[in-house]
mmCIF file with all atom_site columns, C-alpha atoms in Angstrom:
data_model
loop_
_atom_site.group_PDB
_atom_site.id
_atom_site.type_symbol
_atom_site.label_atom_id
_atom_site.label_alt_id
_atom_site.label_comp_id
_atom_site.label_asym_id
_atom_site.label_entity_id
_atom_site.label_seq_id
_atom_site.pdbx_PDB_ins_code
_atom_site.Cartn_x
_atom_site.Cartn_y
_atom_site.Cartn_z
_atom_site.occupancy
_atom_site.B_iso_or_equiv
_atom_site.pdbx_formal_charge
_atom_site.auth_seq_id
_atom_site.auth_comp_id
_atom_site.auth_asym_id
_atom_site.auth_atom_id
_atom_site.pdbx_PDB_model_num
ATOM 1   C CA . UNK A 1 1   ? 0.000   0.000  0.000   1.00 49.00 ? 1   UNK A CA 1
ATOM 2   C CA . UNK A 1 2   ? 2.820   2.370  0.806   1.00 51.00 ? 2   UNK A CA 1
ATOM 3   C CA . UNK A 1 3   ? 4.216   1.950  -2.701  1.00 60.00 ? 3   UNK A CA 1
ATOM 4   C CA . UNK A 1 4   ? 0.954   3.274  -4.207  1.00 57.00 ? 4   UNK A CA 1
ATOM 5   C CA . UNK A 1 5   ? 1.496   6.646  -2.527  1.00 63.00 ? 5   UNK A CA 1
ATOM 6   C CA . UNK A 1 6   ? 5.009   6.798  -3.888  1.00 71.00 ? 6   UNK A CA 1
ATOM 7   C CA . UNK A 1 7   ? 3.790   6.162  -7.430  1.00 83.00 ? 7   UNK A CA 1
ATOM 8   C CA . UNK A 1 8   ? 3.159   9.620  -8.923  1.00 86.00 ? 8   UNK A CA 1
ATOM 9   C CA . UNK A 1 9   ? 1.626   8.185  -12.089 1.00 86.00 ? 9   UNK A CA 1
ATOM 10  C CA . UNK A 1 10  ? -0.936  6.174  -10.112 1.00 83.00 ? 10  UNK A CA 1
ATOM 11  C CA . UNK A 1 11  ? -1.844  9.174  -7.964  1.00 85.00 ? 11  UNK A CA 1
ATOM 12  C CA . UNK A 1 12  ? -2.352  11.366 -11.047 1.00 88.00 ? 12  UNK A CA 1
ATOM 13  C CA . UNK A 1 13  ? -4.526  8.690  -12.642 1.00 87.00 ? 13  UNK A CA 1
ATOM 14  C CA . UNK A 1 14  ? -6.699  8.406  -9.540  1.00 89.00 ? 14  UNK A CA 1
ATOM 15  C CA . UNK A 1 15  ? -6.937  12.195 -9.248  1.00 87.00 ? 15  UNK A CA 1
ATOM 16  C CA . UNK A 1 16  ? -7.985  12.485 -12.890 1.00 88.00 ? 16  UNK A CA 1
ATOM 17  C CA . UNK A 1 17  ? -10.585 9.744  -12.484 1.00 91.00 ? 17  UNK A CA 1
ATOM 18  C CA . UNK A 1 18  ? -12.049 11.441 -9.402  1.00 92.00 ? 18  UNK A CA 1
ATOM 19  C CA . UNK A 1 19  ? -12.088 14.854 -11.087 1.00 91.00 ? 19  UNK A CA 1
ATOM 20  C CA . UNK A 1 20  ? -13.998 13.355 -14.033 1.00 93.00 ? 20  UNK A CA 1
ATOM 21  C CA . UNK A 1 21  ? -16.552 11.782 -11.677 1.00 96.00 ? 21  UNK A CA 1
ATOM 22  C CA . UNK A 1 22  ? -16.939 15.030 -9.737  1.00 97.00 ? 22  UNK A CA 1
ATOM 23  C CA . UNK A 1 23  ? -17.422 16.970 -12.972 1.00 97.00 ? 23  UNK A CA 1
ATOM 24  C CA . UNK A 1 24  ? -20.131 14.535 -14.117 1.00 97.00 ? 24  UNK A CA 1
ATOM 25  C CA . UNK A 1 25  ? -21.791 14.868 -10.712 1.00 98.00 ? 25  UNK A CA 1
ATOM 26  C CA . UNK A 1 26  ? -21.730 18.681 -10.983 1.00 98.00 ? 26  UNK A CA 1
ATOM 27  C CA . UNK A 1 27  ? -23.217 18.469 -14.481 1.00 98.00 ? 27  UNK A CA 1
ATOM 28  C CA . UNK A 1 28  ? -26.039 16.228 -13.206 1.00 98.00 ? 28  UNK A CA 1
ATOM 29  C CA . UNK A 1 29  ? -26.660 18.595 -10.304 1.00 98.00 ? 29  UNK A CA 1
ATOM 30  C CA . UNK A 1 30  ? -26.814 21.524 -12.731 1.00 98.00 ? 30  UNK A CA 1
ATOM 31  C CA . UNK A 1 31  ? -29.533 19.768 -14.703 1.00 98.00 ? 31  UNK A CA 1
ATOM 32  C CA . UNK A 1 32  ? -31.493 19.103 -11.514 1.00 98.00 ? 32  UNK A CA 1
ATOM 33  C CA . UNK A 1 33  ? -31.172 22.717 -10.413 1.00 98.00 ? 33  UNK A CA 1
ATOM 34  C CA . UNK A 1 34  ? -32.267 23.891 -13.851 1.00 98.00 ? 34  UNK A CA 1
ATOM 35  C CA . UNK A 1 35  ? -35.393 21.717 -13.717 1.00 98.00 ? 35  UNK A CA 1
ATOM 36  C CA . UNK A 1 36  ? -36.220 23.361 -10.380 1.00 98.00 ? 36  UNK A CA 1
ATOM 37  C CA . UNK A 1 37  ? -35.757 26.765 -12.052 1.00 97.00 ? 37  UNK A CA 1
ATOM 38  C CA . UNK A 1 38  ? -32.809 27.515 -9.778  1.00 98.00 ? 38  UNK A CA 1
ATOM 39  C CA . UNK A 1 39  ? -30.800 29.048 -12.591 1.00 97.00 ? 39  UNK A CA 1
ATOM 40  C CA . UNK A 1 40  ? -28.036 30.561 -10.465 1.00 97.00 ? 40  UNK A CA 1
ATOM 41  C CA . UNK A 1 41  ? -27.310 27.189 -8.857  1.00 98.00 ? 41  UNK A CA 1
ATOM 42  C CA . UNK A 1 42  ? -27.395 25.469 -12.246 1.00 98.00 ? 42  UNK A CA 1
ATOM 43  C CA . UNK A 1 43  ? -24.874 27.990 -13.588 1.00 98.00 ? 43  UNK A CA 1
ATOM 44  C CA . UNK A 1 44  ? -22.673 27.627 -10.501 1.00 98.00 ? 44  UNK A CA 1
ATOM 45  C CA . UNK A 1 45  ? -22.750 23.824 -10.813 1.00 98.00 ? 45  UNK A CA 1
ATOM 46  C CA . UNK A 1 46  ? -21.868 23.808 -14.503 1.00 98.00 ? 46  UNK A CA 1
ATOM 47  C CA . UNK A 1 47  ? -18.988 26.241 -13.890 1.00 98.00 ? 47  UNK A CA 1
ATOM 48  C CA . UNK A 1 48  ? -17.800 23.919 -11.109 1.00 97.00 ? 48  UNK A CA 1
ATOM 49  C CA . UNK A 1 49  ? -17.898 21.022 -13.565 1.00 97.00 ? 49  UNK A CA 1
ATOM 50  C CA . UNK A 1 50  ? -15.792 23.072 -16.010 1.00 97.00 ? 50  UNK A CA 1
ATOM 51  C CA . UNK A 1 51  ? -13.221 23.741 -13.310 1.00 96.00 ? 51  UNK A CA 1
ATOM 52  C CA . UNK A 1 52  ? -13.008 20.062 -12.396 1.00 95.00 ? 52  UNK A CA 1
ATOM 53  C CA . UNK A 1 53  ? -12.785 18.838 -15.996 1.00 95.00 ? 53  UNK A CA 1
ATOM 54  C CA . UNK A 1 54  ? -12.538 21.501 -18.718 1.00 94.00 ? 54  UNK A CA 1
ATOM 55  C CA . UNK A 1 55  ? -12.553 18.776 -21.394 1.00 93.00 ? 55  UNK A CA 1
ATOM 56  C CA . UNK A 1 56  ? -15.941 17.354 -20.389 1.00 94.00 ? 56  UNK A CA 1
ATOM 57  C CA . UNK A 1 57  ? -18.015 17.497 -23.557 1.00 93.00 ? 57  UNK A CA 1
ATOM 58  C CA . UNK A 1 58  ? -20.734 20.123 -23.932 1.00 95.00 ? 58  UNK A CA 1
ATOM 59  C CA . UNK A 1 59  ? -20.264 22.180 -20.779 1.00 97.00 ? 59  UNK A CA 1
ATOM 60  C CA . UNK A 1 60  ? -20.113 25.498 -22.648 1.00 96.00 ? 60  UNK A CA 1
ATOM 61  C CA . UNK A 1 61  ? -23.326 24.560 -24.446 1.00 97.00 ? 61  UNK A CA 1
ATOM 62  C CA . UNK A 1 62  ? -25.040 23.809 -21.133 1.00 98.00 ? 62  UNK A CA 1
ATOM 63  C CA . UNK A 1 63  ? -23.791 27.088 -19.669 1.00 97.00 ? 63  UNK A CA 1
ATOM 64  C CA . UNK A 1 64  ? -25.085 29.120 -22.616 1.00 97.00 ? 64  UNK A CA 1
ATOM 65  C CA . UNK A 1 65  ? -28.487 27.415 -22.502 1.00 98.00 ? 65  UNK A CA 1
ATOM 66  C CA . UNK A 1 66  ? -28.773 28.129 -18.774 1.00 98.00 ? 66  UNK A CA 1
ATOM 67  C CA . UNK A 1 67  ? -27.728 31.746 -19.300 1.00 97.00 ? 67  UNK A CA 1
ATOM 68  C CA . UNK A 1 68  ? -30.434 32.304 -21.914 1.00 97.00 ? 68  UNK A CA 1
ATOM 69  C CA . UNK A 1 69  ? -33.054 31.068 -19.444 1.00 97.00 ? 69  UNK A CA 1
ATOM 70  C CA . UNK A 1 70  ? -31.541 33.108 -16.599 1.00 97.00 ? 70  UNK A CA 1
ATOM 71  C CA . UNK A 1 71  ? -31.635 36.283 -18.673 1.00 95.00 ? 71  UNK A CA 1
ATOM 72  C CA . UNK A 1 72  ? -35.198 35.630 -19.794 1.00 94.00 ? 72  UNK A CA 1
ATOM 73  C CA . UNK A 1 73  ? -36.326 34.969 -16.219 1.00 94.00 ? 73  UNK A CA 1
ATOM 74  C CA . UNK A 1 74  ? -34.640 38.132 -14.954 1.00 92.00 ? 74  UNK A CA 1
ATOM 75  C CA . UNK A 1 75  ? -35.677 40.592 -17.653 1.00 86.00 ? 75  UNK A CA 1
ATOM 76  C CA . UNK A 1 76  ? -38.569 39.360 -19.756 1.00 82.00 ? 76  UNK A CA 1
ATOM 77  C CA . UNK A 1 77  ? -38.557 40.179 -23.457 1.00 81.00 ? 77  UNK A CA 1
ATOM 78  C CA . UNK A 1 78  ? -35.057 41.684 -23.442 1.00 91.00 ? 78  UNK A CA 1
ATOM 79  C CA . UNK A 1 79  ? -34.143 40.167 -26.781 1.00 94.00 ? 79  UNK A CA 1
ATOM 80  C CA . UNK A 1 80  ? -30.745 41.813 -27.118 1.00 94.00 ? 80  UNK A CA 1
ATOM 81  C CA . UNK A 1 81  ? -29.658 40.354 -23.783 1.00 94.00 ? 81  UNK A CA 1
ATOM 82  C CA . UNK A 1 82  ? -30.967 36.911 -24.763 1.00 95.00 ? 82  UNK A CA 1
ATOM 83  C CA . UNK A 1 83  ? -28.541 37.008 -27.683 1.00 96.00 ? 83  UNK A CA 1
ATOM 84  C CA . UNK A 1 84  ? -25.765 38.337 -25.460 1.00 93.00 ? 84  UNK A CA 1
ATOM 85  C CA . UNK A 1 85  ? -25.770 41.809 -27.024 1.00 93.00 ? 85  UNK A CA 1
ATOM 86  C CA . UNK A 1 86  ? -25.235 44.826 -24.764 1.00 91.00 ? 86  UNK A CA 1
ATOM 87  C CA . UNK A 1 87  ? -25.473 47.614 -27.349 1.00 90.00 ? 87  UNK A CA 1
ATOM 88  C CA . UNK A 1 88  ? -28.957 48.059 -28.797 1.00 88.00 ? 88  UNK A CA 1
ATOM 89  C CA . UNK A 1 89  ? -27.453 50.025 -31.661 1.00 89.00 ? 89  UNK A CA 1
ATOM 90  C CA . UNK A 1 90  ? -25.540 47.101 -33.182 1.00 91.00 ? 90  UNK A CA 1
ATOM 91  C CA . UNK A 1 91  ? -26.020 46.311 -36.824 1.00 91.00 ? 91  UNK A CA 1
ATOM 92  C CA . UNK A 1 92  ? -27.914 43.454 -38.390 1.00 91.00 ? 92  UNK A CA 1
ATOM 93  C CA . UNK A 1 93  ? -24.671 41.573 -39.111 1.00 94.00 ? 93  UNK A CA 1
ATOM 94  C CA . UNK A 1 94  ? -23.738 41.450 -35.408 1.00 94.00 ? 94  UNK A CA 1
ATOM 95  C CA . UNK A 1 95  ? -27.246 40.290 -34.460 1.00 95.00 ? 95  UNK A CA 1
ATOM 96  C CA . UNK A 1 96  ? -27.063 37.568 -37.103 1.00 96.00 ? 96  UNK A CA 1
ATOM 97  C CA . UNK A 1 97  ? -23.603 36.492 -35.922 1.00 96.00 ? 97  UNK A CA 1
ATOM 98  C CA . UNK A 1 98  ? -24.717 36.226 -32.292 1.00 96.00 ? 98  UNK A CA 1
ATOM 99  C CA . UNK A 1 99  ? -27.901 34.394 -33.210 1.00 97.00 ? 99  UNK A CA 1
ATOM 100 C CA . UNK A 1 100 ? -26.118 31.845 -35.411 1.00 97.00 ? 100 UNK A CA 1
ATOM 101 C CA . UNK A 1 101 ? -23.410 31.239 -32.813 1.00 95.00 ? 101 UNK A CA 1
ATOM 102 C CA . UNK A 1 102 ? -25.954 30.560 -30.067 1.00 96.00 ? 102 UNK A CA 1
ATOM 103 C CA . UNK A 1 103 ? -28.260 28.597 -32.361 1.00 96.00 ? 103 UNK A CA 1
ATOM 104 C CA . UNK A 1 104 ? -25.502 26.145 -33.224 1.00 95.00 ? 104 UNK A CA 1
ATOM 105 C CA . UNK A 1 105 ? -24.235 25.903 -29.660 1.00 95.00 ? 105 UNK A CA 1
ATOM 106 C CA . UNK A 1 106 ? -27.526 25.302 -27.837 1.00 96.00 ? 106 UNK A CA 1
ATOM 107 C CA . UNK A 1 107 ? -29.560 23.470 -30.451 1.00 95.00 ? 107 UNK A CA 1
ATOM 108 C CA . UNK A 1 108 ? -30.851 20.207 -28.950 1.00 94.00 ? 108 UNK A CA 1
ATOM 109 C CA . UNK A 1 109 ? -28.859 18.249 -31.558 1.00 94.00 ? 109 UNK A CA 1
ATOM 110 C CA . UNK A 1 110 ? -25.635 19.749 -30.140 1.00 92.00 ? 110 UNK A CA 1
ATOM 111 C CA . UNK A 1 111 ? -26.614 20.256 -26.504 1.00 95.00 ? 111 UNK A CA 1
ATOM 112 C CA . UNK A 1 112 ? -28.111 17.414 -24.498 1.00 96.00 ? 112 UNK A CA 1
ATOM 113 C CA . UNK A 1 113 ? -29.163 19.665 -21.615 1.00 97.00 ? 113 UNK A CA 1
ATOM 114 C CA . UNK A 1 114 ? -32.808 19.812 -20.629 1.00 98.00 ? 114 UNK A CA 1
ATOM 115 C CA . UNK A 1 115 ? -32.436 23.595 -21.076 1.00 98.00 ? 115 UNK A CA 1
ATOM 116 C CA . UNK A 1 116 ? -31.571 23.366 -24.778 1.00 98.00 ? 116 UNK A CA 1
ATOM 117 C CA . UNK A 1 117 ? -35.048 23.226 -26.323 1.00 97.00 ? 117 UNK A CA 1
ATOM 118 C CA . UNK A 1 118 ? -36.422 26.165 -24.348 1.00 97.00 ? 118 UNK A CA 1
ATOM 119 C CA . UNK A 1 119 ? -33.278 28.226 -24.898 1.00 97.00 ? 119 UNK A CA 1
ATOM 120 C CA . UNK A 1 120 ? -33.471 27.531 -28.624 1.00 97.00 ? 120 UNK A CA 1
ATOM 121 C CA . UNK A 1 121 ? -37.067 28.785 -28.704 1.00 96.00 ? 121 UNK A CA 1
ATOM 122 C CA . UNK A 1 122 ? -36.054 31.961 -26.876 1.00 96.00 ? 122 UNK A CA 1
ATOM 123 C CA . UNK A 1 123 ? -33.187 32.791 -29.224 1.00 97.00 ? 123 UNK A CA 1
ATOM 124 C CA . UNK A 1 124 ? -35.419 32.097 -32.246 1.00 96.00 ? 124 UNK A CA 1
ATOM 125 C CA . UNK A 1 125 ? -37.975 34.522 -30.827 1.00 95.00 ? 125 UNK A CA 1
ATOM 126 C CA . UNK A 1 126 ? -35.225 37.104 -30.298 1.00 95.00 ? 126 UNK A CA 1
ATOM 127 C CA . UNK A 1 127 ? -33.986 36.560 -33.860 1.00 96.00 ? 127 UNK A CA 1
ATOM 128 C CA . UNK A 1 128 ? -37.486 36.913 -35.334 1.00 95.00 ? 128 UNK A CA 1
ATOM 129 C CA . UNK A 1 129 ? -37.910 40.304 -33.680 1.00 95.00 ? 129 UNK A CA 1
ATOM 130 C CA . UNK A 1 130 ? -34.409 41.715 -34.104 1.00 95.00 ? 130 UNK A CA 1
ATOM 131 C CA . UNK A 1 131 ? -33.761 40.488 -37.655 1.00 94.00 ? 131 UNK A CA 1
ATOM 132 C CA . UNK A 1 132 ? -36.860 42.198 -39.088 1.00 93.00 ? 132 UNK A CA 1
ATOM 133 C CA . UNK A 1 133 ? -36.277 45.959 -39.388 1.00 91.00 ? 133 UNK A CA 1
ATOM 134 C CA . UNK A 1 134 ? -39.920 46.899 -38.720 1.00 93.00 ? 134 UNK A CA 1
ATOM 135 C CA . UNK A 1 135 ? -40.255 44.597 -35.709 1.00 94.00 ? 135 UNK A CA 1
ATOM 136 C CA . UNK A 1 136 ? -36.912 45.751 -34.362 1.00 93.00 ? 136 UNK A CA 1
ATOM 137 C CA . UNK A 1 137 ? -37.943 49.397 -34.631 1.00 91.00 ? 137 UNK A CA 1
ATOM 138 C CA . UNK A 1 138 ? -41.280 48.703 -32.919 1.00 91.00 ? 138 UNK A CA 1
ATOM 139 C CA . UNK A 1 139 ? -39.470 46.753 -30.210 1.00 91.00 ? 139 UNK A CA 1
ATOM 140 C CA . UNK A 1 140 ? -37.082 49.675 -29.702 1.00 88.00 ? 140 UNK A CA 1
ATOM 141 C CA . UNK A 1 141 ? -40.018 52.053 -29.254 1.00 87.00 ? 141 UNK A CA 1
ATOM 142 C CA . UNK A 1 142 ? -41.596 49.630 -26.771 1.00 85.00 ? 142 UNK A CA 1
ATOM 143 C CA . UNK A 1 143 ? -38.370 49.400 -24.749 1.00 81.00 ? 143 UNK A CA 1
ATOM 144 C CA . UNK A 1 144 ? -37.975 53.180 -24.704 1.00 79.00 ? 144 UNK A CA 1
ATOM 145 C CA . UNK A 1 145 ? -41.567 53.778 -23.592 1.00 77.00 ? 145 UNK A CA 1
ATOM 146 C CA . UNK A 1 146 ? -41.273 51.047 -20.948 1.00 72.00 ? 146 UNK A CA 1
ATOM 147 C CA . UNK A 1 147 ? -38.082 52.531 -19.534 1.00 64.00 ? 147 UNK A CA 1
ATOM 148 C CA . UNK A 1 148 ? -39.691 55.979 -19.322 1.00 58.00 ? 148 UNK A CA 1
ATOM 149 C CA . UNK A 1 149 ? -42.696 54.540 -17.467 1.00 51.00 ? 149 UNK A CA 1
ATOM 150 C CA . UNK A 1 150 ? -40.507 52.489 -15.123 1.00 50.00 ? 150 UNK A CA 1
ATOM 151 C CA . UNK A 1 151 ? -38.697 55.607 -13.893 1.00 42.00 ? 151 UNK A CA 1
ATOM 152 C CA . UNK A 1 152 ? -41.999 56.826 -12.454 1.00 43.00 ? 152 UNK A CA 1
ATOM 153 C CA . UNK A 1 153 ? -42.304 53.801 -10.180 1.00 39.00 ? 153 UNK A CA 1
ATOM 154 C CA . UNK A 1 154 ? -40.587 53.073 -6.906  1.00 39.00 ? 154 UNK A CA 1
ATOM 155 C CA . UNK A 1 155 ? -38.437 50.022 -7.709  1.00 40.00 ? 155 UNK A CA 1
ATOM 156 C CA . UNK A 1 156 ? -38.212 49.037 -4.054  1.00 41.00 ? 156 UNK A CA 1
ATOM 157 C CA . UNK A 1 157 ? -41.915 48.279 -3.943  1.00 38.00 ? 157 UNK A CA 1
ATOM 158 C CA . UNK A 1 158 ? -42.706 44.858 -5.474  1.00 39.00 ? 158 UNK A CA 1
ATOM 159 C CA . UNK A 1 159 ? -46.244 45.936 -6.359  1.00 37.00 ? 159 UNK A CA 1
ATOM 160 C CA . UNK A 1 160 ? -44.928 48.805 -8.493  1.00 35.00 ? 160 UNK A CA 1
ATOM 161 C CA . UNK A 1 161 ? -42.176 47.015 -10.405 1.00 29.00 ? 161 UNK A CA 1
ATOM 162 C CA . UNK A 1 162 ? -42.350 47.111 -14.149 1.00 31.00 ? 162 UNK A CA 1
ATOM 163 C CA . UNK A 1 163 ? -44.054 44.153 -15.773 1.00 29.00 ? 163 UNK A CA 1
ATOM 164 C CA . UNK A 1 164 ? -43.916 43.324 -19.496 1.00 26.00 ? 164 UNK A CA 1
#
């Protein structure tokens, strides 16, 4: 038994095996948290899995799918944020690039997470609004009018928070 602890190769193999198992466990926990709509815990768990085994297949896809749901649950109908775009003034090419990148990454054929199908629907909805010039302009007017109205309310009072 003492010779096992002196064998660096054996210790590294055991450590790697345990890290892989822990990463799989974290990934499974993330899926469970997601199904309970505990998005922050799902994100934390999937990041933990990435730290334990960065090579574990599909973790970035899971993370992106969870993030789409998290954003949608936090700020409803914020289509730029769903696509990961901060600047509402970006051009159509940037919107298309972000949409295509996410669409490939979180499509259920590429991402086996339970979050993939719903996230795909959300980014498609964002794309349908932001890719059409008329819909995008109308959406921009809606956002501007909503932000003006929300300034009139006391954000500390739950009954007066902005609803979409």
